[in-house]
Amino acid sequence: MIFENPENELPYDNGNEVSFAGKTDDSNRIVPAIEFNDVSLAFDDQVVLDAISFRVRRGETKIILGGSGTGKSTIINLVLGLIKPDSGQILVDGDDITGYDEIEMMRVRKKIGMVFQEGALFDSLSVYDNVAYRLHEESVDEDEVEHEVRRMLHFVNLEDAIDKMPAELSGGMRRRVGIARALVGNPSIVLFDEPTAGLDPPTARTICELAIKLRDLEDVSSIFVTHEMNNLEYLSSEYAIVDENGQVLFELEGEKLCLINTEVIMLREGKIAFSGKDEQLRATKDPYIYHFIRGT
Amino acid sequence: MNPLTKFIFELQEISTLLWRIVRSLRNRPRYYRELLDQMDQIGVGSLAIIILTGFFTGGVLILQAYPTLQYYGAQSQAGRGVATTLVRELGPVLTALMVAGRVGSAISAELGSMVVSQQIDAMRALGTSPVRKLAAPRVFALILTLPLLTVAADIFGLFGGGIVANQIYGLDTGVYMTSVRMGVDIDDVLGGVMKPLVFGLIIGLISCYRGLNTSGGTVGVGKSTTSAVVLASISVIIADFFLSKILQTLFDTTLF
């Protein structure tokens, strides 16, 4: 169930745990997918994160907003264990990964898919080899690899590009191949690091639709880092359903319904300036947030 | 950080990289295909310039030494001098310097470019260790191919010397060959092969370290590449001095 009637009290209450209606029978869903407890990090003298705490629940998309250099990408690097915090605790699916070494992190990374800002494709490998990367490393049988690669490229609508090299692709296509590569292995957590930066609006919309499909049709938990309000708009007011012909449709939540599986965090000067729903974000009186979201 | 602290820090980081590369031998995954690819690129790819380097170095040694030897009536010993110099010193050092320039720069540029375009982060995110997949095959390929390249340089150096001795100075080829054989014994050959093993390790470690620690975008890649080549070259020359001393003590050899 991804909806809640907004006439009832909004379910999110700062800092308190929320239970999903209709999903409490699965005890695994109570453990958050990602949890940050008082995480701090500074590069030399520059404080990037200052005692940040938040949770991403199962099946939730957490949109992280903030200006450039506010630590959004740092949060993603911390979840992946590419960098370590100075203090605090990070949990992924209930496991405390704060002190994990590189070998232990490999195990955790198997359930996380990461979409990098510029795609970060391996430029000496073809699209096929890029998407198949994880499977080739695990020495999976080639027939199975091909099947999985085609399935993923179909998901991102790029089957025709299967034999091309990254240099032959446009920025948007590279980003989509990056998404396909991240989704191989069916990760339960996907991290998007400014996936629409530098893309034209229609292409950016396509990327958001992929994120919505993952959230609503594949029950993926995700962090979506962005500073573009359009993305916030799409992700927090549209949902994906499959009609009787197997086609995916995108519907607006409208007035009567409210998506409860998408929330927003805003970062400012190393702290969380806002945490809650997009309706609350738009209604806030804080002058910084007010001007940020309107671009004034 | 003052220069001394920086030096000690870098030494520590390079040692850590070496340890991780050695540890990667213990268990899977081992990247044999990447090792073979690198041996092909480094070994076969450098062969042409090494042959040229060796040939002309041998030639110029004879060119310079022969008139002096002739003055003292010792021209029949020309081959011996060239052989000893080449096999013990010039072969290993010049080969290592050429490879540091060609291969060291390629490795640090390639790895540095991967760092700035987040391909290294992507590799880690996809569960592959960049040390195992990228650094280890390159270091092992250098250790394995540098001795072979050095031997090639030595052979073509002696050949080049012989051509110059015979064609320019009219020295009989048989006399040259006999004096070459007198100038080289098994200790020289062993030492001339042991040095490249160490040089290969030095070039590989420094290039991989610089490449993987690139920062600052494309400018950073240029800086990493330059510093990798310079550092590797100087380290080879310094290491050569200490290795020569060790080998002298080990084999108790003198020049003549």
mmCIF file of N, CA and C in Angstrom, chain A residues 80-82 102 106 109 116-117 120-123 133-134 137 181, chain B residues 23 31 114 117-119 121-129 133:
data_model
loop_
_atom_site.group_PDB
_atom_site.id
_atom_site.type_symbol
_atom_site.label_atom_id
_atom_site.label_comp_id
_atom_site.label_asym_id
_atom_site.label_seq_id
_atom_site.Cartn_x
_atom_site.Cartn_y
_atom_site.Cartn_z
ATOM 1 N N LEU A 80 27.795 3.362 0.915
ATOM 2 C CA LEU A 80 28.539 2.347 0.163
ATOM 3 C C LEU A 80 29.841 1.961 0.838
ATOM 4 N N GLY A 81 30.221 2.707 1.869
ATOM 5 C CA GLY A 81 31.481 2.397 2.529
ATOM 6 C C GLY A 81 32.704 2.853 1.748
ATOM 7 N N LEU A 82 32.511 3.732 0.754
ATOM 8 C CA LEU A 82 33.669 4.247 0.003
ATOM 9 C C LEU A 82 34.475 5.198 0.865
ATOM 10 N N GLU A 102 37.139 -3.382 3.815
ATOM 11 C CA GLU A 102 36.759 -3.469 2.393
ATOM 12 C C GLU A 102 36.158 -4.835 2.051
ATOM 13 N N MET A 106 32.244 -5.641 0.679
ATOM 14 C CA MET A 106 31.904 -6.297 -0.600
ATOM 15 C C MET A 106 30.589 -7.059 -0.464
ATOM 16 N N ARG A 109 27.732 -4.562 -0.348
ATOM 17 C CA ARG A 109 27.520 -3.899 -1.640
ATOM 18 C C ARG A 109 26.752 -4.769 -2.620
ATOM 19 N N PHE A 116 25.880 6.501 -10.572
ATOM 20 C CA PHE A 116 26.785 7.627 -10.415
ATOM 21 C C PHE A 116 26.348 8.817 -11.250
ATOM 22 N N GLN A 117 26.880 9.975 -10.875
ATOM 23 C CA GLN A 117 26.435 11.222 -11.477
ATOM 24 C C GLN A 117 26.615 11.247 -12.986
ATOM 25 N N ALA A 120 29.563 6.878 -14.881
ATOM 26 C CA ALA A 120 30.784 6.166 -14.485
ATOM 27 C C ALA A 120 30.897 4.802 -15.167
ATOM 28 N N LEU A 121 30.562 4.746 -16.449
ATOM 29 C CA LEU A 121 30.707 3.484 -17.184
ATOM 30 C C LEU A 121 32.187 3.215 -17.431
ATOM 31 N N PHE A 122 32.549 1.939 -17.556
ATOM 32 C CA PHE A 122 33.929 1.567 -17.866
ATOM 33 C C PHE A 122 34.137 1.803 -19.355
ATOM 34 N N ASP A 123 34.936 2.798 -19.693
ATOM 35 C CA ASP A 123 34.961 3.212 -21.103
ATOM 36 C C ASP A 123 35.696 2.265 -22.034
ATOM 37 N N TYR A 133 28.856 -6.578 -15.923
ATOM 38 C CA TYR A 133 30.083 -6.560 -15.120
ATOM 39 C C TYR A 133 30.027 -7.440 -13.872
ATOM 40 N N ARG A 134 28.990 -7.186 -13.053
ATOM 41 C CA ARG A 134 28.896 -7.939 -11.796
ATOM 42 C C ARG A 134 28.791 -9.438 -12.058
ATOM 43 N N GLU A 137 32.111 -10.954 -13.153
ATOM 44 C CA GLU A 137 33.014 -11.089 -12.004
ATOM 45 C C GLU A 137 32.662 -12.324 -11.180
ATOM 46 N N ARG A 181 23.164 -1.187 -15.221
ATOM 47 C CA ARG A 181 24.284 -1.870 -14.568
ATOM 48 C C ARG A 181 24.070 -1.979 -13.072
ATOM 49 N N ARG B 23 48.903 -9.995 -0.671
ATOM 50 C CA ARG B 23 47.789 -10.735 -0.064
ATOM 51 C C ARG B 23 46.804 -11.216 -1.118
ATOM 52 N N TYR B 31 43.151 -12.700 -11.257
ATOM 53 C CA TYR B 31 42.866 -12.244 -12.620
ATOM 54 C C TYR B 31 43.986 -12.632 -13.574
ATOM 55 N N MET B 114 40.690 6.778 -14.564
ATOM 56 C CA MET B 114 39.586 5.998 -14.002
ATOM 57 C C MET B 114 39.149 6.565 -12.656
ATOM 58 N N SER B 117 37.074 9.859 -13.241
ATOM 59 C CA SER B 117 35.757 9.642 -13.852
ATOM 60 C C SER B 117 34.904 8.682 -13.023
ATOM 61 N N GLN B 118 35.314 8.449 -11.770
ATOM 62 C CA GLN B 118 34.562 7.621 -10.821
ATOM 63 C C GLN B 118 34.458 6.156 -11.214
ATOM 64 N N GLN B 119 35.275 5.720 -12.179
ATOM 65 C CA GLN B 119 35.206 4.307 -12.566
ATOM 66 C C GLN B 119 35.750 3.417 -11.451
ATOM 67 N N ASP B 121 35.467 4.066 -8.189
ATOM 68 C CA ASP B 121 34.365 3.992 -7.217
ATOM 69 C C ASP B 121 33.302 3.020 -7.715
ATOM 70 N N ALA B 122 33.002 3.079 -9.018
ATOM 71 C CA ALA B 122 31.997 2.176 -9.596
ATOM 72 C C ALA B 122 32.447 0.723 -9.446
ATOM 73 N N MET B 123 33.744 0.501 -9.657
ATOM 74 C CA MET B 123 34.275 -0.857 -9.532
ATOM 75 C C MET B 123 34.088 -1.369 -8.115
ATOM 76 N N ARG B 124 34.424 -0.533 -7.131
ATOM 77 C CA ARG B 124 34.257 -0.929 -5.737
ATOM 78 C C ARG B 124 32.788 -1.150 -5.410
ATOM 79 N N ALA B 125 31.919 -0.246 -5.927
ATOM 80 C CA ALA B 125 30.481 -0.384 -5.674
ATOM 81 C C ALA B 125 29.936 -1.690 -6.264
ATOM 82 N N LEU B 126 30.548 -2.160 -7.354
ATOM 83 C CA LEU B 126 30.086 -3.403 -7.988
ATOM 84 C C LEU B 126 30.762 -4.631 -7.392
ATOM 85 N N GLY B 127 31.545 -4.424 -6.337
ATOM 86 C CA GLY B 127 32.103 -5.568 -5.610
ATOM 87 C C GLY B 127 33.437 -6.081 -6.123
ATOM 88 N N THR B 128 34.150 -5.274 -6.912
ATOM 89 C CA THR B 128 35.468 -5.710 -7.410
ATOM 90 C C THR B 128 36.552 -4.872 -6.763
ATOM 91 N N SER B 129 37.636 -5.521 -6.352
ATOM 92 C CA SER B 129 38.728 -4.784 -5.736
ATOM 93 C C SER B 129 39.644 -4.214 -6.812
ATOM 94 N N LYS B 133 42.226 -6.304 -9.330
ATOM 95 C CA LYS B 133 41.918 -6.357 -10.764
ATOM 96 C C LYS B 133 42.849 -5.496 -11.606
#
